[in-house]
């Protein structure tokens, strides 16, 4: 029974990683198309807007169902990782931070998966600003809202810094069985993870600026950041570089789908088996 549970766990992990790869790849493709084809959006695409584009294509609704289910499986995998510590992060402060990060990641992608189904059911028009902007508006409406928003911005900049460090240090590779002849893939993933970290850092900077001026309109999510980059000097190049970083993170997710170490030890498998039965 425990080996059966271990196989299911591996399937959930790899299916979820594949869904994440598809989402990042879809967003990157739309961004690059907007850079080279006139008449398309010059701003960034959020996952919801990407799903709306996909829905109109042949087979798009089926693809959305698969993406939504895959992202929910990814979320489930991250929850299991965080709760049971299947990655052996440990029970010290560093380990708990890593496990909380897994739970947070799972929640983020669960919401994106729900967003895919919301588009299918016509319940998400994508209007009214993105998640970051809505959070900023909610936070500033609370007592001590500027402090809350500032703390959130500081937390996100830490996440961005960790991503840059993971990319440049090669720490990301420790959880993969990546063949030694994949040097070009390694370079692309290194730049992609670090680039994504820089984008996260920009999101945090705008959150802290929104807290400083007390205006939720100054907050920007990732899609808004991309539109802002395009308006800067050499903006098209910055926009394309950001799109390539997002696409590169999709490549990273695809590589993880194939080479990620997702073995479940006997103790964790027995624990899961007991919970399932």
PDB file of C-alpha atoms in Angstrom:
ATOM      1  CA  UNK A   1       0.000   0.000   0.000  1.00  0.00           C
ATOM      2  CA  UNK A   2       2.803   2.414   0.889  1.00  0.00           C
ATOM      3  CA  UNK A   3       4.469   1.889  -2.526  1.00  0.00           C
ATOM      4  CA  UNK A   4       1.130   2.615  -4.204  1.00  0.00           C
ATOM      5  CA  UNK A   5       0.840   5.849  -2.224  1.00  0.00           C
ATOM      6  CA  UNK A   6       4.405   6.759  -3.205  1.00  0.00           C
ATOM      7  CA  UNK A   7       3.536   6.296  -6.891  1.00  0.00           C
ATOM      8  CA  UNK A   8       0.440   8.464  -6.542  1.00  0.00           C
ATOM      9  CA  UNK A   9       2.503  11.137  -4.771  1.00  0.00           C
ATOM     10  CA  UNK A  10       5.023  11.149  -7.625  1.00  0.00           C
ATOM     11  CA  UNK A  11       2.254  11.382 -10.234  1.00  0.00           C
ATOM     12  CA  UNK A  12       0.658  14.320  -8.407  1.00  0.00           C
ATOM     13  CA  UNK A  13       4.003  16.126  -8.193  1.00  0.00           C
ATOM     14  CA  UNK A  14       4.936  15.661 -11.841  1.00  0.00           C
ATOM     15  CA  UNK A  15       1.455  16.468 -13.161  1.00  0.00           C
ATOM     16  CA  UNK A  16       1.426  19.632 -11.070  1.00  0.00           C
ATOM     17  CA  UNK A  17       4.860  20.703 -12.269  1.00  0.00           C
ATOM     18  CA  UNK A  18       3.791  20.123 -15.878  1.00  0.00           C
ATOM     19  CA  UNK A  19       0.722  22.316 -15.350  1.00  0.00           C
ATOM     20  CA  UNK A  20       2.927  25.045 -13.878  1.00  0.00           C
ATOM     21  CA  UNK A  21       5.224  24.792 -16.911  1.00  0.00           C
ATOM     22  CA  UNK A  22       2.246  25.219 -19.252  1.00  0.00           C
ATOM     23  CA  UNK A  23       1.007  28.316 -17.399  1.00  0.00           C
ATOM     24  CA  UNK A  24       4.399  30.048 -17.503  1.00  0.00           C
ATOM     25  CA  UNK A  25       4.913  29.024 -21.117  1.00  0.00           C
ATOM     26  CA  UNK A  26       1.488  30.358 -22.105  1.00  0.00           C
ATOM     27  CA  UNK A  27       2.101  33.709 -20.417  1.00  0.00           C
ATOM     28  CA  UNK A  28       5.561  34.025 -21.993  1.00  0.00           C
ATOM     29  CA  UNK A  29       4.205  33.197 -25.450  1.00  0.00           C
ATOM     30  CA  UNK A  30       1.519  35.880 -25.168  1.00  0.00           C
ATOM     31  CA  UNK A  31       4.048  38.430 -23.931  1.00  0.00           C
ATOM     32  CA  UNK A  32       6.449  37.745 -26.777  1.00  0.00           C
ATOM     33  CA  UNK A  33       3.596  37.834 -29.295  1.00  0.00           C
ATOM     34  CA  UNK A  34       2.590  41.250 -27.945  1.00  0.00           C
ATOM     35  CA  UNK A  35       6.184  42.439 -28.390  1.00  0.00           C
ATOM     36  CA  UNK A  36       6.425  41.522 -32.079  1.00  0.00           C
ATOM     37  CA  UNK A  37       2.846  41.809 -33.347  1.00  0.00           C
ATOM     38  CA  UNK A  38       1.040  45.158 -33.540  1.00  0.00           C
ATOM     39  CA  UNK A  39      -2.443  45.419 -32.126  1.00  0.00           C
ATOM     40  CA  UNK A  40      -1.930  43.112 -29.157  1.00  0.00           C
ATOM     41  CA  UNK A  41      -1.779  44.235 -25.546  1.00  0.00           C
ATOM     42  CA  UNK A  42       1.323  46.219 -24.659  1.00  0.00           C
ATOM     43  CA  UNK A  43       0.848  45.423 -20.984  1.00  0.00           C
ATOM     44  CA  UNK A  44       1.617  42.169 -19.292  1.00  0.00           C
ATOM     45  CA  UNK A  45      -0.697  39.198 -19.144  1.00  0.00           C
ATOM     46  CA  UNK A  46      -1.870  37.853 -15.825  1.00  0.00           C
ATOM     47  CA  UNK A  47      -2.693  34.119 -15.550  1.00  0.00           C
ATOM     48  CA  UNK A  48      -6.401  34.986 -15.743  1.00  0.00           C
ATOM     49  CA  UNK A  49      -5.939  37.007 -18.930  1.00  0.00           C
ATOM     50  CA  UNK A  50      -3.868  34.170 -20.398  1.00  0.00           C
ATOM     51  CA  UNK A  51      -6.624  31.708 -19.538  1.00  0.00           C
ATOM     52  CA  UNK A  52      -9.176  33.972 -21.208  1.00  0.00           C
ATOM     53  CA  UNK A  53      -7.071  33.963 -24.380  1.00  0.00           C
ATOM     54  CA  UNK A  54      -6.702  30.188 -24.226  1.00  0.00           C
ATOM     55  CA  UNK A  55     -10.434  29.625 -23.741  1.00  0.00           C
ATOM     56  CA  UNK A  56     -11.201  31.127 -27.161  1.00  0.00           C
ATOM     57  CA  UNK A  57      -8.887  28.702 -28.979  1.00  0.00           C
ATOM     58  CA  UNK A  58      -9.865  25.296 -30.333  1.00  0.00           C
ATOM     59  CA  UNK A  59      -9.614  22.810 -27.492  1.00  0.00           C
ATOM     60  CA  UNK A  60      -8.945  25.658 -25.090  1.00  0.00           C
ATOM     61  CA  UNK A  61     -11.649  24.695 -22.623  1.00  0.00           C
ATOM     62  CA  UNK A  62     -10.295  21.164 -22.335  1.00  0.00           C
ATOM     63  CA  UNK A  63      -6.818  22.585 -21.855  1.00  0.00           C
ATOM     64  CA  UNK A  64      -8.116  24.865 -19.078  1.00  0.00           C
ATOM     65  CA  UNK A  65      -9.661  21.910 -17.257  1.00  0.00           C
ATOM     66  CA  UNK A  66      -6.369  20.022 -17.424  1.00  0.00           C
ATOM     67  CA  UNK A  67      -4.389  23.085 -16.306  1.00  0.00           C
ATOM     68  CA  UNK A  68      -6.777  23.747 -13.425  1.00  0.00           C
ATOM     69  CA  UNK A  69      -6.629  20.137 -12.243  1.00  0.00           C
ATOM     70  CA  UNK A  70      -2.855  20.069 -12.644  1.00  0.00           C
ATOM     71  CA  UNK A  71      -2.370  23.227 -10.587  1.00  0.00           C
ATOM     72  CA  UNK A  72      -4.597  21.834  -7.866  1.00  0.00           C
ATOM     73  CA  UNK A  73      -2.454  18.694  -7.820  1.00  0.00           C
ATOM     74  CA  UNK A  74       0.628  20.911  -7.581  1.00  0.00           C
ATOM     75  CA  UNK A  75      -0.957  22.686  -4.604  1.00  0.00           C
ATOM     76  CA  UNK A  76      -1.764  19.336  -2.968  1.00  0.00           C
ATOM     77  CA  UNK A  77       1.828  18.183  -3.458  1.00  0.00           C
ATOM     78  CA  UNK A  78       3.170  21.369  -1.857  1.00  0.00           C
ATOM     79  CA  UNK A  79       0.772  21.005   1.077  1.00  0.00           C
ATOM     80  CA  UNK A  80       1.920  17.424   1.641  1.00  0.00           C
ATOM     81  CA  UNK A  81       5.547  18.572   1.420  1.00  0.00           C
ATOM     82  CA  UNK A  82       4.989  21.348   3.934  1.00  0.00           C
ATOM     83  CA  UNK A  83       2.921  19.382   6.419  1.00  0.00           C
ATOM     84  CA  UNK A  84       4.774  16.047   6.381  1.00  0.00           C
ATOM     85  CA  UNK A  85       8.210  17.509   5.558  1.00  0.00           C
ATOM     86  CA  UNK A  86       8.737  14.989   2.770  1.00  0.00           C
ATOM     87  CA  UNK A  87      11.761  17.011   1.605  1.00  0.00           C
ATOM     88  CA  UNK A  88      13.385  16.643   5.059  1.00  0.00           C
ATOM     89  CA  UNK A  89      13.751  20.369   5.678  1.00  0.00           C
ATOM     90  CA  UNK A  90      13.780  19.704   9.412  1.00  0.00           C
ATOM     91  CA  UNK A  91      12.029  21.121  12.469  1.00  0.00           C
ATOM     92  CA  UNK A  92      14.397  23.984  13.202  1.00  0.00           C
ATOM     93  CA  UNK A  93      13.646  27.621  12.334  1.00  0.00           C
ATOM     94  CA  UNK A  94      15.146  27.315   8.842  1.00  0.00           C
ATOM     95  CA  UNK A  95      13.134  24.187   8.165  1.00  0.00           C
ATOM     96  CA  UNK A  96       9.873  25.750   9.292  1.00  0.00           C
ATOM     97  CA  UNK A  97      10.492  28.782   7.072  1.00  0.00           C
ATOM     98  CA  UNK A  98      11.021  26.467   4.092  1.00  0.00           C
ATOM     99  CA  UNK A  99       7.883  24.493   4.911  1.00  0.00           C
ATOM    100  CA  UNK A 100       5.784  27.626   5.318  1.00  0.00           C
ATOM    101  CA  UNK A 101       7.092  28.675   1.913  1.00  0.00           C
ATOM    102  CA  UNK A 102       5.826  25.392   0.469  1.00  0.00           C
ATOM    103  CA  UNK A 103       2.386  25.958   1.968  1.00  0.00           C
ATOM    104  CA  UNK A 104       2.341  29.512   0.642  1.00  0.00           C
ATOM    105  CA  UNK A 105       3.374  28.319  -2.818  1.00  0.00           C
ATOM    106  CA  UNK A 106       0.647  25.690  -2.750  1.00  0.00           C
ATOM    107  CA  UNK A 107      -1.969  28.269  -1.852  1.00  0.00           C
ATOM    108  CA  UNK A 108      -0.816  30.620  -4.624  1.00  0.00           C
ATOM    109  CA  UNK A 109      -1.100  27.970  -7.316  1.00  0.00           C
ATOM    110  CA  UNK A 110      -4.363  26.666  -5.887  1.00  0.00           C
ATOM    111  CA  UNK A 111      -5.820  30.142  -6.426  1.00  0.00           C
ATOM    112  CA  UNK A 112      -4.480  30.180  -9.990  1.00  0.00           C
ATOM    113  CA  UNK A 113      -6.075  26.780 -10.594  1.00  0.00           C
ATOM    114  CA  UNK A 114      -9.374  28.060  -9.236  1.00  0.00           C
ATOM    115  CA  UNK A 115      -8.955  31.030 -11.564  1.00  0.00           C
ATOM    116  CA  UNK A 116      -8.778  28.655 -14.549  1.00  0.00           C
ATOM    117  CA  UNK A 117     -12.108  27.106 -13.587  1.00  0.00           C
ATOM    118  CA  UNK A 118     -13.582  30.548 -12.910  1.00  0.00           C
ATOM    119  CA  UNK A 119     -12.766  31.569 -16.484  1.00  0.00           C
ATOM    120  CA  UNK A 120     -14.446  28.408 -17.751  1.00  0.00           C
ATOM    121  CA  UNK A 121     -17.586  29.259 -15.815  1.00  0.00           C
ATOM    122  CA  UNK A 122     -17.543  32.879 -16.969  1.00  0.00           C
ATOM    123  CA  UNK A 123     -17.157  34.185 -13.428  1.00  0.00           C
ATOM    124  CA  UNK A 124     -13.870  36.035 -13.876  1.00  0.00           C
ATOM    125  CA  UNK A 125     -13.831  38.930 -16.294  1.00  0.00           C
ATOM    126  CA  UNK A 126     -10.314  39.960 -15.292  1.00  0.00           C
ATOM    127  CA  UNK A 127     -11.453  43.526 -14.582  1.00  0.00           C
ATOM    128  CA  UNK A 128     -10.825  45.605 -11.504  1.00  0.00           C
ATOM    129  CA  UNK A 129      -7.084  45.121 -11.157  1.00  0.00           C
ATOM    130  CA  UNK A 130      -4.965  42.156 -10.267  1.00  0.00           C
ATOM    131  CA  UNK A 131      -4.517  40.260  -7.024  1.00  0.00           C
ATOM    132  CA  UNK A 132      -1.650  42.472  -5.828  1.00  0.00           C
ATOM    133  CA  UNK A 133      -3.605  45.660  -6.410  1.00  0.00           C
ATOM    134  CA  UNK A 134      -6.668  44.230  -4.668  1.00  0.00           C
ATOM    135  CA  UNK A 135      -4.559  43.166  -1.703  1.00  0.00           C
ATOM    136  CA  UNK A 136      -3.085  46.661  -1.458  1.00  0.00           C
ATOM    137  CA  UNK A 137      -6.568  48.171  -1.507  1.00  0.00           C
ATOM    138  CA  UNK A 138      -7.735  45.769   1.201  1.00  0.00           C
ATOM    139  CA  UNK A 139      -4.653  46.365   3.378  1.00  0.00           C
ATOM    140  CA  UNK A 140      -4.888  50.154   3.198  1.00  0.00           C
ATOM    141  CA  UNK A 141      -8.519  49.931   4.241  1.00  0.00           C
ATOM    142  CA  UNK A 142      -7.510  48.405   7.580  1.00  0.00           C
ATOM    143  CA  UNK A 143      -6.204  50.013  10.751  1.00  0.00           C
ATOM    144  CA  UNK A 144      -2.424  50.341  10.455  1.00  0.00           C
ATOM    145  CA  UNK A 145      -2.872  49.439   6.794  1.00  0.00           C
ATOM    146  CA  UNK A 146       0.258  51.244   5.623  1.00  0.00           C
ATOM    147  CA  UNK A 147       2.344  49.254   8.113  1.00  0.00           C
ATOM    148  CA  UNK A 148       0.692  45.999   7.013  1.00  0.00           C
ATOM    149  CA  UNK A 149       1.357  46.769   3.363  1.00  0.00           C
ATOM    150  CA  UNK A 150       4.947  47.780   4.075  1.00  0.00           C
ATOM    151  CA  UNK A 151       5.582  44.531   5.949  1.00  0.00           C
ATOM    152  CA  UNK A 152       4.100  42.584   3.037  1.00  0.00           C
ATOM    153  CA  UNK A 153       6.414  44.434   0.669  1.00  0.00           C
ATOM    154  CA  UNK A 154       9.432  43.610   2.827  1.00  0.00           C
ATOM    155  CA  UNK A 155       8.381  39.950   2.940  1.00  0.00           C
ATOM    156  CA  UNK A 156       8.069  39.791  -0.833  1.00  0.00           C
ATOM    157  CA  UNK A 157      11.451  41.418  -1.396  1.00  0.00           C
ATOM    158  CA  UNK A 158      12.980  38.703   0.797  1.00  0.00           C
ATOM    159  CA  UNK A 159      11.312  36.103  -1.425  1.00  0.00           C
ATOM    160  CA  UNK A 160      12.701  37.829  -4.506  1.00  0.00           C
ATOM    161  CA  UNK A 161      16.176  37.927  -2.985  1.00  0.00           C
ATOM    162  CA  UNK A 162      16.007  34.227  -2.165  1.00  0.00           C
ATOM    163  CA  UNK A 163      15.014  33.485  -5.759  1.00  0.00           C
ATOM    164  CA  UNK A 164      17.977  35.460  -7.087  1.00  0.00           C
ATOM    165  CA  UNK A 165      20.288  33.629  -4.685  1.00  0.00           C
ATOM    166  CA  UNK A 166      18.817  30.225  -5.641  1.00  0.00           C
ATOM    167  CA  UNK A 167      19.340  30.982  -9.295  1.00  0.00           C
ATOM    168  CA  UNK A 168      22.885  32.353  -9.159  1.00  0.00           C
ATOM    169  CA  UNK A 169      24.159  29.898  -6.532  1.00  0.00           C
ATOM    170  CA  UNK A 170      22.838  26.833  -8.367  1.00  0.00           C
ATOM    171  CA  UNK A 171      20.933  25.794  -5.252  1.00  0.00           C
ATOM    172  CA  UNK A 172      17.919  24.990  -7.440  1.00  0.00           C
ATOM    173  CA  UNK A 173      19.781  22.049  -8.952  1.00  0.00           C
ATOM    174  CA  UNK A 174      20.133  20.125  -5.697  1.00  0.00           C
ATOM    175  CA  UNK A 175      16.602  18.760  -5.967  1.00  0.00           C
ATOM    176  CA  UNK A 176      17.098  17.535  -9.557  1.00  0.00           C
ATOM    177  CA  UNK A 177      18.804  14.553 -11.179  1.00  0.00           C
ATOM    178  CA  UNK A 178      19.816  16.682 -14.156  1.00  0.00           C
ATOM    179  CA  UNK A 179      22.288  15.013 -16.561  1.00  0.00           C
ATOM    180  CA  UNK A 180      25.732  16.593 -16.748  1.00  0.00           C
ATOM    181  CA  UNK A 181      25.424  17.350 -20.477  1.00  0.00           C
ATOM    182  CA  UNK A 182      22.593  19.876 -20.008  1.00  0.00           C
ATOM    183  CA  UNK A 183      24.844  22.928 -19.606  1.00  0.00           C
ATOM    184  CA  UNK A 184      22.804  25.216 -21.854  1.00  0.00           C
ATOM    185  CA  UNK A 185      19.664  24.272 -19.947  1.00  0.00           C
ATOM    186  CA  UNK A 186      21.466  25.037 -16.679  1.00  0.00           C
ATOM    187  CA  UNK A 187      22.444  28.509 -17.889  1.00  0.00           C
ATOM    188  CA  UNK A 188      18.936  29.280 -19.117  1.00  0.00           C
ATOM    189  CA  UNK A 189      17.351  28.158 -15.845  1.00  0.00           C
ATOM    190  CA  UNK A 190      19.900  30.073 -13.750  1.00  0.00           C
ATOM    191  CA  UNK A 191      19.068  33.301 -15.587  1.00  0.00           C
ATOM    192  CA  UNK A 192      15.332  32.585 -15.481  1.00  0.00           C
ATOM    193  CA  UNK A 193      15.176  32.009 -11.729  1.00  0.00           C
ATOM    194  CA  UNK A 194      17.309  35.086 -11.026  1.00  0.00           C
ATOM    195  CA  UNK A 195      15.247  37.159 -13.473  1.00  0.00           C
ATOM    196  CA  UNK A 196      12.018  36.064 -11.839  1.00  0.00           C
ATOM    197  CA  UNK A 197      13.519  37.097  -8.514  1.00  0.00           C
ATOM    198  CA  UNK A 198      14.198  40.569  -9.908  1.00  0.00           C
ATOM    199  CA  UNK A 199      10.580  40.841 -11.091  1.00  0.00           C
ATOM    200  CA  UNK A 200       9.356  39.807  -7.644  1.00  0.00           C
ATOM    201  CA  UNK A 201      11.641  42.477  -6.198  1.00  0.00           C
ATOM    202  CA  UNK A 202       9.970  45.106  -8.396  1.00  0.00           C
ATOM    203  CA  UNK A 203       6.549  43.984  -7.179  1.00  0.00           C
ATOM    204  CA  UNK A 204       7.703  44.456  -3.584  1.00  0.00           C
ATOM    205  CA  UNK A 205       9.175  47.880  -4.362  1.00  0.00           C
ATOM    206  CA  UNK A 206       5.863  49.116  -5.720  1.00  0.00           C
ATOM    207  CA  UNK A 207       4.018  47.649  -2.729  1.00  0.00           C
ATOM    208  CA  UNK A 208       6.265  49.544  -0.345  1.00  0.00           C
ATOM    209  CA  UNK A 209       5.849  52.712  -2.398  1.00  0.00           C
ATOM    210  CA  UNK A 210       2.060  52.270  -2.239  1.00  0.00           C
ATOM    211  CA  UNK A 211       2.375  51.932   1.535  1.00  0.00           C
ATOM    212  CA  UNK A 212       4.555  55.048   1.726  1.00  0.00           C
ATOM    213  CA  UNK A 213       2.159  57.248  -0.269  1.00  0.00           C
ATOM    214  CA  UNK A 214      -0.962  55.537   1.088  1.00  0.00           C
ATOM    215  CA  UNK A 215      -2.403  54.785  -2.357  1.00  0.00           C
ATOM    216  CA  UNK A 216      -3.359  51.307  -3.575  1.00  0.00           C
ATOM    217  CA  UNK A 217      -3.210  52.587  -7.163  1.00  0.00           C
ATOM    218  CA  UNK A 218       0.587  52.670  -6.869  1.00  0.00           C
ATOM    219  CA  UNK A 219       0.805  48.916  -6.234  1.00  0.00           C
ATOM    220  CA  UNK A 220       1.627  46.742  -9.224  1.00  0.00           C
ATOM    221  CA  UNK A 221       1.370  43.014  -9.741  1.00  0.00           C
ATOM    222  CA  UNK A 222       3.553  41.120 -12.179  1.00  0.00           C
ATOM    223  CA  UNK A 223       1.452  41.889 -15.258  1.00  0.00           C
ATOM    224  CA  UNK A 224       1.364  45.596 -14.396  1.00  0.00           C
ATOM    225  CA  UNK A 225       5.123  45.549 -13.797  1.00  0.00           C
ATOM    226  CA  UNK A 226       5.640  44.279 -17.328  1.00  0.00           C
ATOM    227  CA  UNK A 227       3.535  47.088 -18.740  1.00  0.00           C
ATOM    228  CA  UNK A 228       5.517  49.581 -16.639  1.00  0.00           C
ATOM    229  CA  UNK A 229       8.811  48.161 -17.928  1.00  0.00           C
ATOM    230  CA  UNK A 230       7.670  48.654 -21.501  1.00  0.00           C
ATOM    231  CA  UNK A 231       7.158  52.369 -20.836  1.00  0.00           C
ATOM    232  CA  UNK A 232      10.742  52.860 -19.627  1.00  0.00           C
ATOM    233  CA  UNK A 233      13.769  53.817 -21.749  1.00  0.00           C
ATOM    234  CA  UNK A 234      14.761  50.707 -23.708  1.00  0.00           C
ATOM    235  CA  UNK A 235      11.452  49.383 -22.472  1.00  0.00           C
ATOM    236  CA  UNK A 236      10.884  46.916 -25.284  1.00  0.00           C
ATOM    237  CA  UNK A 237      14.173  45.194 -24.486  1.00  0.00           C
ATOM    238  CA  UNK A 238      13.337  45.069 -20.777  1.00  0.00           C
ATOM    239  CA  UNK A 239       9.871  43.739 -21.598  1.00  0.00           C
ATOM    240  CA  UNK A 240      11.275  40.991 -23.837  1.00  0.00           C
ATOM    241  CA  UNK A 241      13.915  40.092 -21.234  1.00  0.00           C
ATOM    242  CA  UNK A 242      11.173  39.766 -18.603  1.00  0.00           C
ATOM    243  CA  UNK A 243       9.091  37.619 -20.960  1.00  0.00           C
ATOM    244  CA  UNK A 244      12.087  35.369 -21.589  1.00  0.00           C
ATOM    245  CA  UNK A 245      12.680  35.046 -17.830  1.00  0.00           C
ATOM    246  CA  UNK A 246       9.055  33.959 -17.381  1.00  0.00           C
ATOM    247  CA  UNK A 247       9.374  31.523 -20.268  1.00  0.00           C
ATOM    248  CA  UNK A 248      12.634  30.267 -18.784  1.00  0.00           C
ATOM    249  CA  UNK A 249      10.851  29.575 -15.504  1.00  0.00           C
ATOM    250  CA  UNK A 250       8.383  27.530 -17.509  1.00  0.00           C
ATOM    251  CA  UNK A 251      11.381  25.616 -18.902  1.00  0.00           C
ATOM    252  CA  UNK A 252      12.584  25.101 -15.319  1.00  0.00           C
ATOM    253  CA  UNK A 253       9.181  23.679 -14.387  1.00  0.00           C
ATOM    254  CA  UNK A 254       9.290  21.401 -17.425  1.00  0.00           C
ATOM    255  CA  UNK A 255      12.767  20.177 -16.456  1.00  0.00           C
ATOM    256  CA  UNK A 256      11.487  19.581 -12.922  1.00  0.00           C
ATOM    257  CA  UNK A 257       8.647  17.511 -14.372  1.00  0.00           C
ATOM    258  CA  UNK A 258      11.238  15.131 -15.803  1.00  0.00           C
ATOM    259  CA  UNK A 259      14.149  15.279 -13.346  1.00  0.00           C
ATOM    260  CA  UNK A 260      12.707  16.332  -9.962  1.00  0.00           C
ATOM    261  CA  UNK A 261      13.528  14.057  -7.025  1.00  0.00           C
ATOM    262  CA  UNK A 262      10.102  13.263  -5.608  1.00  0.00           C
ATOM    263  CA  UNK A 263      10.769   9.987  -3.830  1.00  0.00           C
ATOM    264  CA  UNK A 264       8.585   9.431  -0.782  1.00  0.00           C
ATOM    265  CA  UNK A 265      10.282   7.637   2.075  1.00  0.00           C
ATOM    266  CA  UNK A 266       8.618   4.685   3.757  1.00  0.00           C
ATOM    267  CA  UNK A 267       7.611   6.610   6.872  1.00  0.00           C
ATOM    268  CA  UNK A 268       5.916   9.402   4.938  1.00  0.00           C
ATOM    269  CA  UNK A 269       4.235   6.884   2.618  1.00  0.00           C
ATOM    270  CA  UNK A 270       2.848   4.972   5.600  1.00  0.00           C
ATOM    271  CA  UNK A 271       1.611   8.205   7.166  1.00  0.00           C
ATOM    272  CA  UNK A 272      -0.157   9.190   3.943  1.00  0.00           C
ATOM    273  CA  UNK A 273      -1.508   5.679   3.569  1.00  0.00           C
ATOM    274  CA  UNK A 274      -3.033   5.876   7.039  1.00  0.00           C
ATOM    275  CA  UNK A 275      -4.651   9.237   6.272  1.00  0.00           C
ATOM    276  CA  UNK A 276      -6.039   8.023   2.932  1.00  0.00           C
ATOM    277  CA  UNK A 277      -7.497   4.849   4.407  1.00  0.00           C
TER     278      UNK A 277
END
